[in-house]
Amino acid sequence: PSPRVAPPSPPEAFPGGCGAGTGPAPRVVRIVASDQLRFIPDVVTVKEGETITFEVTTVGMSVHEFMVGPAADVAADTAGTPEIADIGMMQTKSLTYTFAGTGPFSFACHAPGHYEAGMSGRIVIVP
């Protein structure tokens, strides 16, 4: 069985009333990748043009990936789309991404069978 780890609190759109993350000072969003082939949270709200550093932690025995970008590229596992590969048990790896445009954007794991099992999430862009 997987170790029991409490999921993170749901993210605030803009914690503490602060502005959006920028290139020099990205906002950090923590994501858990589970053995149940899910991301927690699976919806992240960002401002158009915001820069986010995703800190992705795997809990359990599965090895995961984290790809983020335009939804069509993420769904197709398009080469060159920003991703973190080989996130092993209890490891945390990070990726910083700037959301230019209105999207749609998403994130996913393309380890064998994971995306097909529903391991994906969406990015909600707000003005």
mmCIF file with all atom_site columns, C-alpha atoms in Angstrom:
data_model
loop_
_atom_site.group_PDB
_atom_site.id
_atom_site.type_symbol
_atom_site.label_atom_id
_atom_site.label_alt_id
_atom_site.label_comp_id
_atom_site.label_asym_id
_atom_site.label_entity_id
_atom_site.label_seq_id
_atom_site.pdbx_PDB_ins_code
_atom_site.Cartn_x
_atom_site.Cartn_y
_atom_site.Cartn_z
_atom_site.occupancy
_atom_site.B_iso_or_equiv
_atom_site.pdbx_formal_charge
_atom_site.auth_seq_id
_atom_site.auth_comp_id
_atom_site.auth_asym_id
_atom_site.auth_atom_id
_atom_site.pdbx_PDB_model_num
ATOM 1   C CA . PRO A 1 1   ? 0.000  0.000  0.000   1.00 0.00 ? 1   PRO A CA 1
ATOM 2   C CA . SER A 1 2   ? 1.000  3.626  -0.560  1.00 0.00 ? 2   SER A CA 1
ATOM 3   C CA . PRO A 1 3   ? 2.133  5.731  2.355   1.00 0.00 ? 3   PRO A CA 1
ATOM 4   C CA . ARG A 1 4   ? -0.694 7.924  3.651   1.00 0.00 ? 4   ARG A CA 1
ATOM 5   C CA . VAL A 1 5   ? 0.104  11.536 2.939   1.00 0.00 ? 5   VAL A CA 1
ATOM 6   C CA . ALA A 1 6   ? -2.387 14.326 3.486   1.00 0.00 ? 6   ALA A CA 1
ATOM 7   C CA . PRO A 1 7   ? -3.133 16.111 0.222   1.00 0.00 ? 7   PRO A CA 1
ATOM 8   C CA . PRO A 1 8   ? -2.121 19.743 0.029   1.00 0.00 ? 8   PRO A CA 1
ATOM 9   C CA . SER A 1 9   ? -4.688 22.406 0.778   1.00 0.00 ? 9   SER A CA 1
ATOM 10  C CA . PRO A 1 10  ? -6.495 23.664 -2.303  1.00 0.00 ? 10  PRO A CA 1
ATOM 11  C CA . PRO A 1 11  ? -4.414 26.442 -3.818  1.00 0.00 ? 11  PRO A CA 1
ATOM 12  C CA . GLU A 1 12  ? -5.564 30.006 -3.547  1.00 0.00 ? 12  GLU A CA 1
ATOM 13  C CA . ALA A 1 13  ? -5.763 31.713 -6.894  1.00 0.00 ? 13  ALA A CA 1
ATOM 14  C CA . PHE A 1 14  ? -3.509 34.490 -5.641  1.00 0.00 ? 14  PHE A CA 1
ATOM 15  C CA . PRO A 1 15  ? -2.364 33.789 -2.055  1.00 0.00 ? 15  PRO A CA 1
ATOM 16  C CA . GLY A 1 16  ? -2.700 36.588 0.457   1.00 0.00 ? 16  GLY A CA 1
ATOM 17  C CA . GLY A 1 17  ? -3.989 39.005 -2.147  1.00 0.00 ? 17  GLY A CA 1
ATOM 18  C CA . CYS A 1 18  ? -0.519 39.135 -3.723  1.00 0.00 ? 18  CYS A CA 1
ATOM 19  C CA . GLY A 1 19  ? -0.070 39.811 -7.405  1.00 0.00 ? 19  GLY A CA 1
ATOM 20  C CA . ALA A 1 20  ? 0.631  37.195 -10.008 1.00 0.00 ? 20  ALA A CA 1
ATOM 21  C CA . GLY A 1 21  ? 3.985  35.453 -10.231 1.00 0.00 ? 21  GLY A CA 1
ATOM 22  C CA . THR A 1 22  ? 6.565  37.025 -12.520 1.00 0.00 ? 22  THR A CA 1
ATOM 23  C CA . GLY A 1 23  ? 9.718  35.752 -14.234 1.00 0.00 ? 23  GLY A CA 1
ATOM 24  C CA . PRO A 1 24  ? 12.007 37.038 -11.464 1.00 0.00 ? 24  PRO A CA 1
ATOM 25  C CA . ALA A 1 25  ? 9.537  36.035 -8.715  1.00 0.00 ? 25  ALA A CA 1
ATOM 26  C CA . PRO A 1 26  ? 7.349  33.117 -9.877  1.00 0.00 ? 26  PRO A CA 1
ATOM 27  C CA . ARG A 1 27  ? 4.439  31.937 -7.744  1.00 0.00 ? 27  ARG A CA 1
ATOM 28  C CA . VAL A 1 28  ? 4.966  28.374 -6.457  1.00 0.00 ? 28  VAL A CA 1
ATOM 29  C CA . VAL A 1 29  ? 2.200  25.810 -6.974  1.00 0.00 ? 29  VAL A CA 1
ATOM 30  C CA . ARG A 1 30  ? 2.690  22.437 -5.277  1.00 0.00 ? 30  ARG A CA 1
ATOM 31  C CA . ILE A 1 31  ? 1.280  19.377 -7.043  1.00 0.00 ? 31  ILE A CA 1
ATOM 32  C CA . VAL A 1 32  ? 1.128  15.813 -5.689  1.00 0.00 ? 32  VAL A CA 1
ATOM 33  C CA . ALA A 1 33  ? 1.332  12.905 -8.158  1.00 0.00 ? 33  ALA A CA 1
ATOM 34  C CA . SER A 1 34  ? -0.330 9.827  -6.637  1.00 0.00 ? 34  SER A CA 1
ATOM 35  C CA . ASP A 1 35  ? -0.319 6.059  -7.121  1.00 0.00 ? 35  ASP A CA 1
ATOM 36  C CA . GLN A 1 36  ? -4.016 6.425  -7.997  1.00 0.00 ? 36  GLN A CA 1
ATOM 37  C CA . LEU A 1 37  ? -2.799 8.180  -11.189 1.00 0.00 ? 37  LEU A CA 1
ATOM 38  C CA . ARG A 1 38  ? -4.133 11.579 -10.196 1.00 0.00 ? 38  ARG A CA 1
ATOM 39  C CA . PHE A 1 39  ? -2.694 15.037 -9.658  1.00 0.00 ? 39  PHE A CA 1
ATOM 40  C CA . ILE A 1 40  ? -3.744 16.902 -6.508  1.00 0.00 ? 40  ILE A CA 1
ATOM 41  C CA . PRO A 1 41  ? -4.882 19.562 -7.238  1.00 0.00 ? 41  PRO A CA 1
ATOM 42  C CA . ASP A 1 42  ? -5.980 18.857 -10.805 1.00 0.00 ? 42  ASP A CA 1
ATOM 43  C CA . VAL A 1 43  ? -7.122 22.429 -11.540 1.00 0.00 ? 43  VAL A CA 1
ATOM 44  C CA . VAL A 1 44  ? -4.832 25.451 -11.165 1.00 0.00 ? 44  VAL A CA 1
ATOM 45  C CA . THR A 1 45  ? -5.922 29.067 -11.668 1.00 0.00 ? 45  THR A CA 1
ATOM 46  C CA . VAL A 1 46  ? -3.383 31.525 -13.096 1.00 0.00 ? 46  VAL A CA 1
ATOM 47  C CA . LYS A 1 47  ? -3.442 35.041 -14.463 1.00 0.00 ? 47  LYS A CA 1
ATOM 48  C CA . GLU A 1 48  ? -2.770 35.505 -18.164 1.00 0.00 ? 48  GLU A CA 1
ATOM 49  C CA . GLY A 1 49  ? 0.984  36.074 -18.526 1.00 0.00 ? 49  GLY A CA 1
ATOM 50  C CA . GLU A 1 50  ? 1.755  34.740 -15.034 1.00 0.00 ? 50  GLU A CA 1
ATOM 51  C CA . THR A 1 51  ? 4.914  32.731 -14.331 1.00 0.00 ? 51  THR A CA 1
ATOM 52  C CA . ILE A 1 52  ? 4.435  29.664 -12.124 1.00 0.00 ? 52  ILE A CA 1
ATOM 53  C CA . THR A 1 53  ? 6.985  27.275 -10.651 1.00 0.00 ? 53  THR A CA 1
ATOM 54  C CA . PHE A 1 54  ? 5.316  23.878 -10.291 1.00 0.00 ? 54  PHE A CA 1
ATOM 55  C CA . GLU A 1 55  ? 6.824  21.738 -7.521  1.00 0.00 ? 55  GLU A CA 1
ATOM 56  C CA . VAL A 1 56  ? 5.693  18.190 -8.266  1.00 0.00 ? 56  VAL A CA 1
ATOM 57  C CA . THR A 1 57  ? 6.059  15.474 -5.602  1.00 0.00 ? 57  THR A CA 1
ATOM 58  C CA . THR A 1 58  ? 5.416  11.781 -6.227  1.00 0.00 ? 58  THR A CA 1
ATOM 59  C CA . VAL A 1 59  ? 3.869  9.869  -3.324  1.00 0.00 ? 59  VAL A CA 1
ATOM 60  C CA . GLY A 1 60  ? 3.722  6.097  -3.595  1.00 0.00 ? 60  GLY A CA 1
ATOM 61  C CA . MET A 1 61  ? 5.652  3.678  -5.769  1.00 0.00 ? 61  MET A CA 1
ATOM 62  C CA . SER A 1 62  ? 4.856  4.950  -9.275  1.00 0.00 ? 62  SER A CA 1
ATOM 63  C CA . VAL A 1 63  ? 7.274  7.032  -11.322 1.00 0.00 ? 63  VAL A CA 1
ATOM 64  C CA . HIS A 1 64  ? 5.573  10.031 -12.941 1.00 0.00 ? 64  HIS A CA 1
ATOM 65  C CA . GLU A 1 65  ? 6.165  12.808 -15.434 1.00 0.00 ? 65  GLU A CA 1
ATOM 66  C CA . PHE A 1 66  ? 4.742  16.331 -15.461 1.00 0.00 ? 66  PHE A CA 1
ATOM 67  C CA . MET A 1 67  ? 4.170  18.123 -18.772 1.00 0.00 ? 67  MET A CA 1
ATOM 68  C CA . VAL A 1 68  ? 2.605  21.589 -18.975 1.00 0.00 ? 68  VAL A CA 1
ATOM 69  C CA . GLY A 1 69  ? 1.704  23.884 -21.849 1.00 0.00 ? 69  GLY A CA 1
ATOM 70  C CA . PRO A 1 70  ? -0.905 24.374 -24.557 1.00 0.00 ? 70  PRO A CA 1
ATOM 71  C CA . ALA A 1 71  ? -3.627 21.744 -24.077 1.00 0.00 ? 71  ALA A CA 1
ATOM 72  C CA . ALA A 1 72  ? -3.306 20.268 -27.593 1.00 0.00 ? 72  ALA A CA 1
ATOM 73  C CA . ASP A 1 73  ? 0.475  19.824 -27.198 1.00 0.00 ? 73  ASP A CA 1
ATOM 74  C CA . VAL A 1 74  ? 0.104  18.285 -23.741 1.00 0.00 ? 74  VAL A CA 1
ATOM 75  C CA . ALA A 1 75  ? -2.607 15.856 -24.931 1.00 0.00 ? 75  ALA A CA 1
ATOM 76  C CA . ALA A 1 76  ? -0.479 14.801 -27.927 1.00 0.00 ? 76  ALA A CA 1
ATOM 77  C CA . ASP A 1 77  ? 2.732  14.505 -25.828 1.00 0.00 ? 77  ASP A CA 1
ATOM 78  C CA . THR A 1 78  ? 4.364  16.839 -28.370 1.00 0.00 ? 78  THR A CA 1
ATOM 79  C CA . ALA A 1 79  ? 8.161  16.859 -28.316 1.00 0.00 ? 79  ALA A CA 1
ATOM 80  C CA . GLY A 1 80  ? 9.542  20.119 -26.948 1.00 0.00 ? 80  GLY A CA 1
ATOM 81  C CA . THR A 1 81  ? 6.583  20.762 -24.621 1.00 0.00 ? 81  THR A CA 1
ATOM 82  C CA . PRO A 1 82  ? 8.052  21.601 -21.178 1.00 0.00 ? 82  PRO A CA 1
ATOM 83  C CA . GLU A 1 83  ? 8.184  18.573 -18.900 1.00 0.00 ? 83  GLU A CA 1
ATOM 84  C CA . ILE A 1 84  ? 9.819  16.914 -15.932 1.00 0.00 ? 84  ILE A CA 1
ATOM 85  C CA . ALA A 1 85  ? 10.603 13.208 -16.420 1.00 0.00 ? 85  ALA A CA 1
ATOM 86  C CA . ASP A 1 86  ? 11.250 10.393 -13.957 1.00 0.00 ? 86  ASP A CA 1
ATOM 87  C CA . ILE A 1 87  ? 9.856  11.830 -10.717 1.00 0.00 ? 87  ILE A CA 1
ATOM 88  C CA . GLY A 1 88  ? 10.444 8.894  -8.383  1.00 0.00 ? 88  GLY A CA 1
ATOM 89  C CA . MET A 1 89  ? 8.952  7.946  -5.030  1.00 0.00 ? 89  MET A CA 1
ATOM 90  C CA . MET A 1 90  ? 8.941  10.858 -2.553  1.00 0.00 ? 90  MET A CA 1
ATOM 91  C CA . GLN A 1 91  ? 10.934 13.039 -4.963  1.00 0.00 ? 91  GLN A CA 1
ATOM 92  C CA . THR A 1 92  ? 10.087 16.643 -5.734  1.00 0.00 ? 92  THR A CA 1
ATOM 93  C CA . LYS A 1 93  ? 11.132 18.248 -9.010  1.00 0.00 ? 93  LYS A CA 1
ATOM 94  C CA . SER A 1 94  ? 10.231 21.666 -10.340 1.00 0.00 ? 94  SER A CA 1
ATOM 95  C CA . LEU A 1 95  ? 9.421  23.324 -13.639 1.00 0.00 ? 95  LEU A CA 1
ATOM 96  C CA . THR A 1 96  ? 8.813  27.030 -14.263 1.00 0.00 ? 96  THR A CA 1
ATOM 97  C CA . TYR A 1 97  ? 6.384  28.084 -16.992 1.00 0.00 ? 97  TYR A CA 1
ATOM 98  C CA . THR A 1 98  ? 4.938  31.406 -18.185 1.00 0.00 ? 98  THR A CA 1
ATOM 99  C CA . PHE A 1 99  ? 1.323  31.297 -19.403 1.00 0.00 ? 99  PHE A CA 1
ATOM 100 C CA . ALA A 1 100 ? 1.330  33.572 -22.465 1.00 0.00 ? 100 ALA A CA 1
ATOM 101 C CA . GLY A 1 101 ? -2.086 34.013 -24.065 1.00 0.00 ? 101 GLY A CA 1
ATOM 102 C CA . THR A 1 102 ? -5.526 32.816 -23.035 1.00 0.00 ? 102 THR A CA 1
ATOM 103 C CA . GLY A 1 103 ? -5.005 29.092 -23.555 1.00 0.00 ? 103 GLY A CA 1
ATOM 104 C CA . PRO A 1 104 ? -6.353 26.525 -23.224 1.00 0.00 ? 104 PRO A CA 1
ATOM 105 C CA . PHE A 1 105 ? -3.501 25.110 -21.138 1.00 0.00 ? 105 PHE A CA 1
ATOM 106 C CA . SER A 1 106 ? -3.212 21.825 -19.259 1.00 0.00 ? 106 SER A CA 1
ATOM 107 C CA . PHE A 1 107 ? -0.797 19.443 -17.562 1.00 0.00 ? 107 PHE A CA 1
ATOM 108 C CA . ALA A 1 108 ? -0.426 15.656 -17.715 1.00 0.00 ? 108 ALA A CA 1
ATOM 109 C CA . CYS A 1 109 ? 1.661  12.590 -16.973 1.00 0.00 ? 109 CYS A CA 1
ATOM 110 C CA . HIS A 1 110 ? 2.639  10.535 -20.017 1.00 0.00 ? 110 HIS A CA 1
ATOM 111 C CA . ALA A 1 111 ? 4.316  7.648  -18.200 1.00 0.00 ? 111 ALA A CA 1
ATOM 112 C CA . PRO A 1 112 ? 2.976  4.467  -19.854 1.00 0.00 ? 112 PRO A CA 1
ATOM 113 C CA . GLY A 1 113 ? -0.775 4.201  -19.254 1.00 0.00 ? 113 GLY A CA 1
ATOM 114 C CA . HIS A 1 114 ? -1.026 7.163  -16.874 1.00 0.00 ? 114 HIS A CA 1
ATOM 115 C CA . TYR A 1 115 ? -2.565 9.744  -19.230 1.00 0.00 ? 115 TYR A CA 1
ATOM 116 C CA . GLU A 1 116 ? -4.977 7.120  -20.555 1.00 0.00 ? 116 GLU A CA 1
ATOM 117 C CA . ALA A 1 117 ? -6.054 6.439  -16.952 1.00 0.00 ? 117 ALA A CA 1
ATOM 118 C CA . GLY A 1 118 ? -6.925 10.122 -16.501 1.00 0.00 ? 118 GLY A CA 1
ATOM 119 C CA . MET A 1 119 ? -3.714 11.576 -15.041 1.00 0.00 ? 119 MET A CA 1
ATOM 120 C CA . SER A 1 120 ? -4.122 15.124 -16.260 1.00 0.00 ? 120 SER A CA 1
ATOM 121 C CA . GLY A 1 121 ? -5.207 18.531 -15.067 1.00 0.00 ? 121 GLY A CA 1
ATOM 122 C CA . ARG A 1 122 ? -6.277 21.853 -16.437 1.00 0.00 ? 122 ARG A CA 1
ATOM 123 C CA . ILE A 1 123 ? -5.138 25.416 -16.103 1.00 0.00 ? 123 ILE A CA 1
ATOM 124 C CA . VAL A 1 124 ? -7.828 28.091 -15.754 1.00 0.00 ? 124 VAL A CA 1
ATOM 125 C CA . ILE A 1 125 ? -6.650 31.449 -17.119 1.00 0.00 ? 125 ILE A CA 1
ATOM 126 C CA . VAL A 1 126 ? -8.137 34.612 -15.628 1.00 0.00 ? 126 VAL A CA 1
ATOM 127 C CA . PRO A 1 127 ? -7.564 38.172 -16.906 1.00 0.00 ? 127 PRO A CA 1
#
